[in-house]
Short mmCIF file of C-alpha atoms and ligand atoms in Angstrom, two decimals:
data_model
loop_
_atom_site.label_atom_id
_atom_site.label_comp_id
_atom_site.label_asym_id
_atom_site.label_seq_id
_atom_site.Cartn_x
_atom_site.Cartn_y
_atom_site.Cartn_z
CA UNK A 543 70.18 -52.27 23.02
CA UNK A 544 71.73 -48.61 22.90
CA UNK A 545 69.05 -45.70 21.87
CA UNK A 546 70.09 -43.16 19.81
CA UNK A 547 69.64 -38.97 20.05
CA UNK A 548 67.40 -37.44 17.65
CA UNK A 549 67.24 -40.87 16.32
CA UNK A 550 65.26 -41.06 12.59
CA UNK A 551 64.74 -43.30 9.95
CA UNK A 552 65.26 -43.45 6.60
CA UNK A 553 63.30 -41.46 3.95
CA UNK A 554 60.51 -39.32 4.66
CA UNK A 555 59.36 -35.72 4.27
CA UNK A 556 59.01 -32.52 6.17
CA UNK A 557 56.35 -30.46 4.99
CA UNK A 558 55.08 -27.70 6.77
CA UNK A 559 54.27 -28.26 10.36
CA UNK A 560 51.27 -25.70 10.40
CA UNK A 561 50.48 -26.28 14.70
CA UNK A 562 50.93 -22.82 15.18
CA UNK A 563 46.54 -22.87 14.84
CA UNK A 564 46.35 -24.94 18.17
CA UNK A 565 48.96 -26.02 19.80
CA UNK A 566 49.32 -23.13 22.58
CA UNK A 567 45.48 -23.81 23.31
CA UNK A 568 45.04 -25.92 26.18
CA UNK A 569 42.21 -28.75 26.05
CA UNK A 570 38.26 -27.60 26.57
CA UNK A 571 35.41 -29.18 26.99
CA UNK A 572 32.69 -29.34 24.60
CA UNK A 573 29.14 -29.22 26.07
CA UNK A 574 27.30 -32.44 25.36
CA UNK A 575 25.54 -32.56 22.06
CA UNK A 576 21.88 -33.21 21.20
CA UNK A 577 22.64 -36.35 19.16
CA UNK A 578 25.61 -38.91 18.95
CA UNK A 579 25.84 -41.63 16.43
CA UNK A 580 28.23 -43.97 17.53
CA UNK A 581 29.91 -46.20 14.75
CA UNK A 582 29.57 -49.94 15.19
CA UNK A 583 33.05 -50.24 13.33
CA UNK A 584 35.80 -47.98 14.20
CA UNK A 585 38.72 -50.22 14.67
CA UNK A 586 40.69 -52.48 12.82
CA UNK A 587 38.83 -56.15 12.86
CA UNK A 588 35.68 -57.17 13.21
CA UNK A 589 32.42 -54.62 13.37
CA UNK A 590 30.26 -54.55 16.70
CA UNK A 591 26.74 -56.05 16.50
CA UNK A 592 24.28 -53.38 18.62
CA UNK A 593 23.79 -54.58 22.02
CA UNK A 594 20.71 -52.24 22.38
CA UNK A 595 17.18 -51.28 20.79
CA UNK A 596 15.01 -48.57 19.37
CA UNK A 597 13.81 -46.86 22.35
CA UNK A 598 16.18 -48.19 25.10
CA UNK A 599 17.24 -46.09 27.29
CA UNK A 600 21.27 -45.70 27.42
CA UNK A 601 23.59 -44.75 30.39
CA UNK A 602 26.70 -43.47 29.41
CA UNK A 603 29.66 -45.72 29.72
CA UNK A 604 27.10 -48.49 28.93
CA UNK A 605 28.29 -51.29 26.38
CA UNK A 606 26.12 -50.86 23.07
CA UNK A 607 27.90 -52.87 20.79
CA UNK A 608 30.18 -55.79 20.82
CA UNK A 609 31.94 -58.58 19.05
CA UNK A 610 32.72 -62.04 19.74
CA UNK A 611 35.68 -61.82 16.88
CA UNK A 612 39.11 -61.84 18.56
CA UNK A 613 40.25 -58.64 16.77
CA UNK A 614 37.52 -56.14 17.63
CA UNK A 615 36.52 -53.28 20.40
CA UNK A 616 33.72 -53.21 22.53
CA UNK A 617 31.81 -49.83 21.93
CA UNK A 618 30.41 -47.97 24.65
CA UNK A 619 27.47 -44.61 24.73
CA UNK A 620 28.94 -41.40 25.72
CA UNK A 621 26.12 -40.06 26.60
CA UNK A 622 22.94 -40.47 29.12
CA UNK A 623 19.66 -40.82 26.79
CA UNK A 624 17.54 -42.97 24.31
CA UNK A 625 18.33 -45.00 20.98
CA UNK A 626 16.35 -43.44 18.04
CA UNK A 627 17.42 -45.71 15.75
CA UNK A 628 20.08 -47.76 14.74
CA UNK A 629 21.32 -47.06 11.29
CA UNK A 630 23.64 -46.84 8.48
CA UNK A 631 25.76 -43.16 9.16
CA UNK A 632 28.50 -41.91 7.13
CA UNK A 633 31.84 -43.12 8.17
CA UNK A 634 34.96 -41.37 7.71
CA UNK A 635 37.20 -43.69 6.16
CA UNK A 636 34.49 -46.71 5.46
CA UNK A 637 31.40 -44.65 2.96
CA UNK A 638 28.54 -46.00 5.43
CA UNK A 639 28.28 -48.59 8.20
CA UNK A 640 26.04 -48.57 10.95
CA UNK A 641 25.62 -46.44 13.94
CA UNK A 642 23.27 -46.18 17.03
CA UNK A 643 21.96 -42.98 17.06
CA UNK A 644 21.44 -41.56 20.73
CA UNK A 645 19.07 -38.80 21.51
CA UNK A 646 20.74 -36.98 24.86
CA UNK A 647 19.00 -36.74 27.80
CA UNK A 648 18.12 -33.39 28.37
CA UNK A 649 20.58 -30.85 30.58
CA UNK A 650 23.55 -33.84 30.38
CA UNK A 651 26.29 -32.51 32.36
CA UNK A 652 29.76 -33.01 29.85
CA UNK A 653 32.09 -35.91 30.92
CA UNK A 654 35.54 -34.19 32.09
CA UNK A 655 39.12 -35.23 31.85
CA UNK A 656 40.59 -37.02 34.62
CA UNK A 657 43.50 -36.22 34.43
CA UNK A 658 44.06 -34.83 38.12
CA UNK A 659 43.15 -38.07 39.48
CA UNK A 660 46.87 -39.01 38.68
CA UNK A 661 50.21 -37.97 39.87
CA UNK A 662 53.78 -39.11 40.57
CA UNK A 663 53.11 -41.87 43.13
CA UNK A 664 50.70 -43.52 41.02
CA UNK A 665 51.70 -47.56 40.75
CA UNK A 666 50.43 -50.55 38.60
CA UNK A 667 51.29 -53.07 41.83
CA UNK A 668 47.76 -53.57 42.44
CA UNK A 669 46.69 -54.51 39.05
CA UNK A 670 47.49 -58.17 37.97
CA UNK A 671 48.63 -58.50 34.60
CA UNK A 672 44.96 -60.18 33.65
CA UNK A 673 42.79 -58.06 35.09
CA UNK A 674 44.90 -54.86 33.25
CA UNK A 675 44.05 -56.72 29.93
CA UNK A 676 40.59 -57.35 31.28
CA UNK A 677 39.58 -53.52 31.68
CA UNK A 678 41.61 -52.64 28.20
CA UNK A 679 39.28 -55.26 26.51
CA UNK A 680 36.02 -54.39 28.29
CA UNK A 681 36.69 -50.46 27.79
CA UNK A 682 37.16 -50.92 23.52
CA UNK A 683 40.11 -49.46 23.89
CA UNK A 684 42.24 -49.23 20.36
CA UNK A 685 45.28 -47.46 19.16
CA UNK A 686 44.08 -43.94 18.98
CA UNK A 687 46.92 -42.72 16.72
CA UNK A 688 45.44 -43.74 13.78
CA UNK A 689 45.30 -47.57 12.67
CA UNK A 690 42.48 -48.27 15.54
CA UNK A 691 43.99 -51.88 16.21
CA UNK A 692 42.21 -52.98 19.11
CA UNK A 693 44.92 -52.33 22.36
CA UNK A 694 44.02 -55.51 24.26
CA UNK A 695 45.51 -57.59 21.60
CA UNK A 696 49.13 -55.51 21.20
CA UNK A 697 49.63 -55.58 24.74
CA UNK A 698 48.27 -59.25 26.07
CA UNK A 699 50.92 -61.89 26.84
CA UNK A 700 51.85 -64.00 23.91
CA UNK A 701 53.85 -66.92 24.67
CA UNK A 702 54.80 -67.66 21.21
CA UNK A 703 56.39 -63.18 20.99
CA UNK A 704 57.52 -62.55 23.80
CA UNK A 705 58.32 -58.74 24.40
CA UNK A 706 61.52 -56.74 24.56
CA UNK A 707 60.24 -53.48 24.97
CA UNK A 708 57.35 -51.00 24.84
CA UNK A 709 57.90 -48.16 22.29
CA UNK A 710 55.55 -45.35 23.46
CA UNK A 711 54.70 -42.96 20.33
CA UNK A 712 54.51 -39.17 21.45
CA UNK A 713 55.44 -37.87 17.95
CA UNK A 714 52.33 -36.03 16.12
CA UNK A 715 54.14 -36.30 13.19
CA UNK A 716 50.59 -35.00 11.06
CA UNK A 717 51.23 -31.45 10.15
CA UNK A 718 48.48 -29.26 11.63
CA UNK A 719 47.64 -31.59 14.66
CA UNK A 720 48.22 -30.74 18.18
CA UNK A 721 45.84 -33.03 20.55
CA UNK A 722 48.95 -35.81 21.75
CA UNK A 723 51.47 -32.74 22.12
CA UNK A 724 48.76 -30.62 24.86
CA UNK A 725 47.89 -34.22 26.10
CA UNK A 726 51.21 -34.82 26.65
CA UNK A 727 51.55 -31.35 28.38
CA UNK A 728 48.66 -31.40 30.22
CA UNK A 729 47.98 -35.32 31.49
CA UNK A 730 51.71 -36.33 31.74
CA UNK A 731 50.33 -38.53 35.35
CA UNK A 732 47.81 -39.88 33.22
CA UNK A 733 49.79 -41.14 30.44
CA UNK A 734 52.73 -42.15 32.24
CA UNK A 735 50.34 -44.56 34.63
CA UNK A 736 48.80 -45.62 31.45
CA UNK A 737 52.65 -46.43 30.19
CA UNK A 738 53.52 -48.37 33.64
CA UNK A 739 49.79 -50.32 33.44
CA UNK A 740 50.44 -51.46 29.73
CA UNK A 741 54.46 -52.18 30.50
CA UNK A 742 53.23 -54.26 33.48
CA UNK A 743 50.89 -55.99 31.07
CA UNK A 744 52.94 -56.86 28.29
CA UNK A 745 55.68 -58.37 30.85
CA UNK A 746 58.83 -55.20 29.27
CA UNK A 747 61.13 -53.81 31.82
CA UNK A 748 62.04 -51.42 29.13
CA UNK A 749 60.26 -48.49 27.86
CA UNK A 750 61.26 -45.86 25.24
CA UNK A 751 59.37 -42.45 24.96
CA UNK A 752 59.71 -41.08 21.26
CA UNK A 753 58.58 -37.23 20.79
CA UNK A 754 59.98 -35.27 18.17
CA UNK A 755 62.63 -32.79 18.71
CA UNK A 756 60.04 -29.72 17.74
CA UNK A 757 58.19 -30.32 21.00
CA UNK A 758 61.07 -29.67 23.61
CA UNK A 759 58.31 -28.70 26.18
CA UNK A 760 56.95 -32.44 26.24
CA UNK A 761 60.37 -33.99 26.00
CA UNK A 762 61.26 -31.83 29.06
CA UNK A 763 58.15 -32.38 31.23
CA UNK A 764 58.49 -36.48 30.52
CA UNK A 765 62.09 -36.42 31.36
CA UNK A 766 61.44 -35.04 34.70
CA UNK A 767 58.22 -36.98 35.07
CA UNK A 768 60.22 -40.65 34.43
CA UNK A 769 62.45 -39.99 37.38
CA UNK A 770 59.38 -41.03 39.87
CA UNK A 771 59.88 -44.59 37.76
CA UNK A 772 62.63 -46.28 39.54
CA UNK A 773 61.22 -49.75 39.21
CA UNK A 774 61.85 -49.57 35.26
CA UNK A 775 64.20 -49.29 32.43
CA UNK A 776 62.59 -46.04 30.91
CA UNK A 777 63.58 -43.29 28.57
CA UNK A 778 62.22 -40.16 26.55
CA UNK A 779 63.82 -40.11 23.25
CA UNK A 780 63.71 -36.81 21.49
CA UNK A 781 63.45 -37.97 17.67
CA UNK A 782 64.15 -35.82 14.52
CA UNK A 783 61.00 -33.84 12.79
CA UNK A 784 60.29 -36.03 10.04
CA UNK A 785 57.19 -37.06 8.47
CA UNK A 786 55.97 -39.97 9.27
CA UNK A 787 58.26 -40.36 12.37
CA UNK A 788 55.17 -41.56 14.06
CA UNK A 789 54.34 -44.65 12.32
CA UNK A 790 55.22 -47.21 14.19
CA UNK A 791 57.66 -48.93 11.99
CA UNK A 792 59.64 -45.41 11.54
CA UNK A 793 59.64 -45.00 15.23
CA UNK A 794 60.92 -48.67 15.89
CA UNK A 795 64.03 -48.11 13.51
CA UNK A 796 64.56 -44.52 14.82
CA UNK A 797 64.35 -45.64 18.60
CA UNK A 798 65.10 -49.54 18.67
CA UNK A 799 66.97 -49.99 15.64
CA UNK A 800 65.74 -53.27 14.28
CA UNK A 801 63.07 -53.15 11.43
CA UNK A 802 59.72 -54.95 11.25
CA UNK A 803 59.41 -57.12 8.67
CA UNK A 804 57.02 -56.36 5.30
CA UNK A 805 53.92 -57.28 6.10
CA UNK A 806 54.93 -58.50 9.39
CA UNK A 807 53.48 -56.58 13.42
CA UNK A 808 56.01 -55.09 16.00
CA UNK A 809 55.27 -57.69 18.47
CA UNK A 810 56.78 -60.42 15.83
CA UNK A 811 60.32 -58.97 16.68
CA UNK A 812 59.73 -58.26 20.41
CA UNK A 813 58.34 -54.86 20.30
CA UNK A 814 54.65 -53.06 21.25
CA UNK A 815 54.02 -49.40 20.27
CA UNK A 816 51.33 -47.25 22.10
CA UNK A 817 50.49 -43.91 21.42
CA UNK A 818 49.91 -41.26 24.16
CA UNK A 819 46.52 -41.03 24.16
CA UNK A 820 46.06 -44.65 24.10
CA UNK A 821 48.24 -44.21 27.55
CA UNK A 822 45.86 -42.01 28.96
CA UNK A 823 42.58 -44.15 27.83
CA UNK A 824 44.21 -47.58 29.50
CA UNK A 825 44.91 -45.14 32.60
CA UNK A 826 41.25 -44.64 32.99
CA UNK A 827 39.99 -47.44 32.33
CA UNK A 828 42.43 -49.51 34.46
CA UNK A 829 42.44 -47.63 37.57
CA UNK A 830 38.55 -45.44 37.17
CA UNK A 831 37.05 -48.12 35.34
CA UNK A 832 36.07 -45.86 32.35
CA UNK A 833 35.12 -47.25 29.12
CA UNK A 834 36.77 -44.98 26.00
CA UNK A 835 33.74 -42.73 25.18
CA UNK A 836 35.72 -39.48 24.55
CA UNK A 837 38.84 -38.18 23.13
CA UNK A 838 40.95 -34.93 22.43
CA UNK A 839 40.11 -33.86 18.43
CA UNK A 840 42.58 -31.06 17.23
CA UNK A 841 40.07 -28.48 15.86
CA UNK A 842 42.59 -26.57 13.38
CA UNK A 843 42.91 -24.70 9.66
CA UNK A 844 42.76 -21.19 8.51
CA UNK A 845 39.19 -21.72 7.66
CA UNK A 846 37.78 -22.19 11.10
CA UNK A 847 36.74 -19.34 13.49
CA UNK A 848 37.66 -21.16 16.96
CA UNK A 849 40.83 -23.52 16.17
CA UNK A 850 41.87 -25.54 19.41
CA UNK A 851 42.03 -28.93 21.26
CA UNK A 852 38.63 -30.11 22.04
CA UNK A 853 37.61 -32.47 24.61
CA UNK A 854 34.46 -34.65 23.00
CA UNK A 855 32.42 -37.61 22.91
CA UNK A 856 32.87 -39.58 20.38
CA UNK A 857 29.89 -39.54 18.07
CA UNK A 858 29.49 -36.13 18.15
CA UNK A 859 29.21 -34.95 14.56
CA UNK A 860 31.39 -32.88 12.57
CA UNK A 861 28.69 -29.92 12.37
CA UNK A 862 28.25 -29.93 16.35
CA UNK A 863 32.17 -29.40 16.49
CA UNK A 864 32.02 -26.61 14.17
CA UNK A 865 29.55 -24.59 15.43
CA UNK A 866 30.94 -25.26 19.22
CA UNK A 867 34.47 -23.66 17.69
CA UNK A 868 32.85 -20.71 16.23
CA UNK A 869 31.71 -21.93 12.87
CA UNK A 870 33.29 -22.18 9.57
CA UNK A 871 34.61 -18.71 7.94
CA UNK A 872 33.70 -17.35 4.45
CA UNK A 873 36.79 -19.25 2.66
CA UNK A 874 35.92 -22.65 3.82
CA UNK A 875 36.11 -24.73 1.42
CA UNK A 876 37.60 -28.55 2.31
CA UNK A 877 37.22 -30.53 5.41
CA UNK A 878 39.77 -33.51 6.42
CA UNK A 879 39.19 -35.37 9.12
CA UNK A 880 42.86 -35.90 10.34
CA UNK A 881 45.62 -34.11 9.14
CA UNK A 882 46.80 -32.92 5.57
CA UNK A 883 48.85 -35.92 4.65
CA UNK A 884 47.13 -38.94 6.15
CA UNK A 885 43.40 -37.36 6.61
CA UNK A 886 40.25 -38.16 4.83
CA UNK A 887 38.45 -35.15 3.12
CA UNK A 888 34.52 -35.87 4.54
CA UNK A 889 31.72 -34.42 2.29
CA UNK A 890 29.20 -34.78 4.84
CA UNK A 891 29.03 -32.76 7.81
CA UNK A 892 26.93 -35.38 9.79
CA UNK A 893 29.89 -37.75 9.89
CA UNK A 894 30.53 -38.41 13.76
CA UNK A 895 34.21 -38.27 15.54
CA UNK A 896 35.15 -41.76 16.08
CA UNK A 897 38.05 -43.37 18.68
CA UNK A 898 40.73 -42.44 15.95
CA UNK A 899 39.34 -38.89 15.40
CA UNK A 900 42.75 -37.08 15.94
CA UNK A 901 42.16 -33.92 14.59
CA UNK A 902 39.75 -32.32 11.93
CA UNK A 903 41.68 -29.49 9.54
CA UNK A 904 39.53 -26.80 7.91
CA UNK A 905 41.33 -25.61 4.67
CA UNK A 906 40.47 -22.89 2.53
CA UNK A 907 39.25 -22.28 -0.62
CA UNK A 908 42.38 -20.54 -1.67
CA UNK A 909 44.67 -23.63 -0.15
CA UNK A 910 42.56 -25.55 -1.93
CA UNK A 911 42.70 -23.56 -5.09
CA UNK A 912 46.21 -23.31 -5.10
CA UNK A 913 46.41 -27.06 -4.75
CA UNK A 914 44.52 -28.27 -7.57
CA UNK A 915 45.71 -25.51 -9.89
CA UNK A 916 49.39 -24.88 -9.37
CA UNK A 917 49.96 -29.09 -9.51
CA UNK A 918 48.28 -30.33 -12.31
CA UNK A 919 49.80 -33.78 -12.98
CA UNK A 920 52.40 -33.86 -15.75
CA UNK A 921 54.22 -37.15 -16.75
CA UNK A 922 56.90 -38.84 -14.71
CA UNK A 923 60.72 -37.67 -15.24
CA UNK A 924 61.65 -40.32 -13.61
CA UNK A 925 64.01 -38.35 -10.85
CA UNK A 926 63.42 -40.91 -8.31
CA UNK A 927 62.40 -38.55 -5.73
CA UNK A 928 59.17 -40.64 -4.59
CA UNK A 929 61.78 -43.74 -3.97
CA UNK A 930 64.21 -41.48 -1.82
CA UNK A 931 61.40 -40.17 0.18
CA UNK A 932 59.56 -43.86 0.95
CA UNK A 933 60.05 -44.84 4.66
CA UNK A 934 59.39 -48.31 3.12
CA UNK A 935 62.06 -48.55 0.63
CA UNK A 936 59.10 -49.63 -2.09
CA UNK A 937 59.07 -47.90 -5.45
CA UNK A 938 55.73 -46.37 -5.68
CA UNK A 939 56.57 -45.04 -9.16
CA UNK A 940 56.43 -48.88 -10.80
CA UNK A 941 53.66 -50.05 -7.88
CA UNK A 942 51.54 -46.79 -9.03
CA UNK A 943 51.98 -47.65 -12.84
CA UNK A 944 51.30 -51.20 -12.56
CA UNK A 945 47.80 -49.62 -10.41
CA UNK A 946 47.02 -47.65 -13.17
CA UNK A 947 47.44 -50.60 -16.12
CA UNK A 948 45.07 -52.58 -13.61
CA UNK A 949 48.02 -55.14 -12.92
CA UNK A 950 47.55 -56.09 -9.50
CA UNK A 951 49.67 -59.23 -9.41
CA UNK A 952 52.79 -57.10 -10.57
CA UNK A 953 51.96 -54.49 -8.01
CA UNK A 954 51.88 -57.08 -5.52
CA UNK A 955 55.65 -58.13 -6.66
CA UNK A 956 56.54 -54.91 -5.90
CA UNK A 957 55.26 -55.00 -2.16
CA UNK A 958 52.23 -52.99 -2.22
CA UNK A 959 51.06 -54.39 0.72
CA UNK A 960 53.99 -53.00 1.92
CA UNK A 961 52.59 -49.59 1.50
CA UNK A 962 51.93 -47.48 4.86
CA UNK A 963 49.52 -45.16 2.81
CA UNK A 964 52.06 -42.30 4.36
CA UNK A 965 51.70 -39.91 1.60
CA UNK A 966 55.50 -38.90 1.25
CA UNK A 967 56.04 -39.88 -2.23
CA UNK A 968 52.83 -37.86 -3.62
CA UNK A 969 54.20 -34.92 -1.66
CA UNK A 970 57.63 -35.01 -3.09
CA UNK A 971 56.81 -36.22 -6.69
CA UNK A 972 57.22 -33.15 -9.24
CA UNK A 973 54.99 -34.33 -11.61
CA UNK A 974 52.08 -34.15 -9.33
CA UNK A 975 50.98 -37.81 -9.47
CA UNK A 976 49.09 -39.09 -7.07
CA UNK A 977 50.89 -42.20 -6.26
CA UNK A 978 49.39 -42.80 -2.94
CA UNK A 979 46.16 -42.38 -4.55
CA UNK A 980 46.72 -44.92 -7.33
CA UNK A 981 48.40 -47.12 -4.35
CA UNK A 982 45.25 -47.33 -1.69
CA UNK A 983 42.74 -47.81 -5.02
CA UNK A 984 45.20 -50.74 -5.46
CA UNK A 985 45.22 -52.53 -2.13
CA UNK A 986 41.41 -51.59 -2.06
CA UNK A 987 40.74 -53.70 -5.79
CA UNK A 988 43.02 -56.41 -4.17
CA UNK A 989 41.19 -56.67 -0.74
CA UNK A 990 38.24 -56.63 -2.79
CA UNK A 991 38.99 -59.69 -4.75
CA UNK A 992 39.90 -61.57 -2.17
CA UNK A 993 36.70 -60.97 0.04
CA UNK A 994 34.73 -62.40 -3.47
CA UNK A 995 37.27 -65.60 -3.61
S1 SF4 B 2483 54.77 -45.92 -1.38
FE1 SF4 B 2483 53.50 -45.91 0.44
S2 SF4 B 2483 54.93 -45.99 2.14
FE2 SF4 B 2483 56.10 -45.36 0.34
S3 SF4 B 2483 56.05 -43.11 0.40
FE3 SF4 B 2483 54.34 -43.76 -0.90
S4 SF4 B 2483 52.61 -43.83 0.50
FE4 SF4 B 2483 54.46 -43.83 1.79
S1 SF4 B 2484 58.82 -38.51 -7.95
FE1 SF4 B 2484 57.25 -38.42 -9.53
S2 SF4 B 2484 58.37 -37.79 -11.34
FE2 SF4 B 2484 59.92 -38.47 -9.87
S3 SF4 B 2484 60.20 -40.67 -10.33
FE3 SF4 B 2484 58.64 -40.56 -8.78
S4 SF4 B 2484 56.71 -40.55 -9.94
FE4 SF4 B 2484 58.32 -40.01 -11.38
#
């Protein structure tokens, strides 16, 4: 299969990139918090049942909630200390679900990167395929882009899809975030054992590296860094700017050229996509045996004093990151954990960082302002720009208006499942209508009725 040069896909958007706030500040440690409250549910699947009581005491890396459901992730404490309670804690995406609430041991040193336990002669040969799958499963690994799908099952043998090639995702597509591009900088050993270990385990010989072309530092450091692979088939494949290059069915068309079905996973066509930091997380839990209790959380906005790329446990809340970077200026007036276009705006500051925690943006009151003022909604005009901009070739015009007249079986005819939630056609739309909006509150009242069937 040939690759392409600043391969793309079709559609999509390029809004304002707006990294300048972190992306020349290199990753730092956060001191250990007070409190964590660590989600039961923060992948795709099946919610973990606590493993653990009031009052037990809790090492850090210790398992404190699992499932038995095949599509789930093990959760681990990030933190030495004692359960205060186990209890229902504002989620980010979800409203509530429960969370074990961890009071820190007092003077807990902070758990640091790893990173320079890994360089160029690193080598999967003495990990068998099982026992790689074994320490992705046990660690609760899950895709750390964004979608949370629990890693084990992507990158397991399947008899019944077997696998072509491993699509690695280094393109931080989300305006504003910067935590996979310094990642990429600063652990390149990491990720690219992480890369080898999951290649080994899915049984590909061939691996792709996708960054975007407006990160020429990472596509240059990878490109030197894959010449210590000579056992494999393995490229870096600079990829046009274009929002959302990173999802993983834009990234499969731009890189592999072959498209994933509607409604239909990579693997069914031969292909598994990992992001970086899910390369560095199977790197340490492979070869140090480290569950994933921490991740990189682009701290960025005009609205924040201290913006940067923040080493943290996950289950550290919201508040604890913004008074570590400096607290929250005068203008503050909208917090999204994630980025602009995919992001979820969080009214409470209690809400802890989960696995997916990518980034939290700070925006202002004037951004905000200018937002809800300058694009009131108006009625369609029917220019068609949402359908040029859809990566998915839907029309979220008619999906959106059948939403709106509460006609969920027509939506459905139009694909709404089909929907990647990317936010293009809302950003492009003149009229200011919130298509994604009306989309989402459609798939929601449809997953809704078919829980109650
Ligand atoms: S319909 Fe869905 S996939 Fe298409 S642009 Fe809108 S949000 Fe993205
Ligand atoms: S972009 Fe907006 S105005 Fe244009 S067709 Fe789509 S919904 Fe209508």
């Amino acid at each position: 299969m040939e690759t392409r040069a600043k391969a793309t896909f079709p559609g999509g958007v390029h809004p304002p990139e707006g990294k300048q706030y972190s992306q020349d500040r290199p990753i730092e440690v956060v001191p250990t918090p007070k409190q964590v409250t660590v989600l039961l549910s923060q992948h795709l699947g099946a919610p973990c049942k606590a493993l653990v009581n009031k009052k037990d005491a809790v090492k850090a890396g210790q398992k404190i909630g699992s499932s038995d459901a095949f599509v789930s992730a093990a959760i681990h404490s990030p933190v030495d200390g004692t359960v205060k309670d186990i209890v229902l804690a504002p989620h980010p995406v979800l409203g509530r679900t429960m969370g074990v609430v961890i009071d820190t041991a007092p003077q807990s040193e902070p758990k640091k990167p790893c990173a320079d336990k890994f360089d160029l002669k690193f080598s999967p040969e003495q990990w068998p395929t099982e026992k790689i799958c074994q320490a992705i499963k046990e660690a609760g690994i899950v895709g750390m882009g964004g979608a949370g799908f629990p890693a084990r099952v992507k990158i397991e043998p399947n008899p019944a899809m077997p696998k072509e090639v491993l699509i690695v995702n280094g393109c931080e597509c989300e305006p504003f975030l910067t935590c996979d591009y310094r990642m990429m900088l600063e652990w390149t050993w990491q990720i690219l054992a992480g890369i080898r270990l999951a290649a080994k385990a899915s049984d590909v010989e061939k691996v792709r590296i996708g960054i975007e072309d407006n990160k020429p530092e990472a596509i240059e450091i990878f490109s030197q860094a894959i010449q210590s692979c000579t056992d494999l088939d393995i490229q870096v494949v600079p990829v046009k700017t274009k929002y959302p290059q990173g999802g993983e069915r834009q990234l499969i068309q731009a890189i592999w050229n072959k498209t994933v079905p509607t409604n239909n996973i990579p693997p069914t066509i031969g292909v598994v996509v990992i992001n970086v930091a899910t390369a560095a997380a199977i790197a340490e839990a492979v070869v140090l045996g480290q569950p994933l209790t921490h991740r990189v959380v682009s701290v960025t906005g005009r609205a924040i004093a201290k913006p940067g790329n923040y080493y943290c446990p996950v289950g550290m809340s919201v508040q604890e990151v913004i008074n570590h970077c400096g607290g929250l200026n005068e203008s503050a007036a909208k917090v999204v954990m994630g980025g602009p276009m995919m992001g979820f705006a969080i009214a409470d500051l209690s809400t802890p960082l989960t696995k997916t925690s990518g980034g939290l943006t700070f925006l202002t009151r004037a951004e905000v302002t200018e937002a809800k003022f300058k694009h009131q909604q108006t009625a369609c005009i029917r220019c068609g720009r949402c359908l040029s901009a859809c990566p998915e070739n839907l029309n979220p015009t008619r999906i959106a208006h059948a939403v709106k007249h509460n006609n969920l079986d027509l939506a459905q005819q139009y694909f709404m499942s089909g929907c990647i939630e990317c936010g293009a056609c809302s950003y492009v739309c003149p009229a200011h209508i919130e298509l994604t909006g009306y989309i989402k509150t459609g798939k929601l009242l449809v997953a809704r009725t078919k829980k109650k069937a």
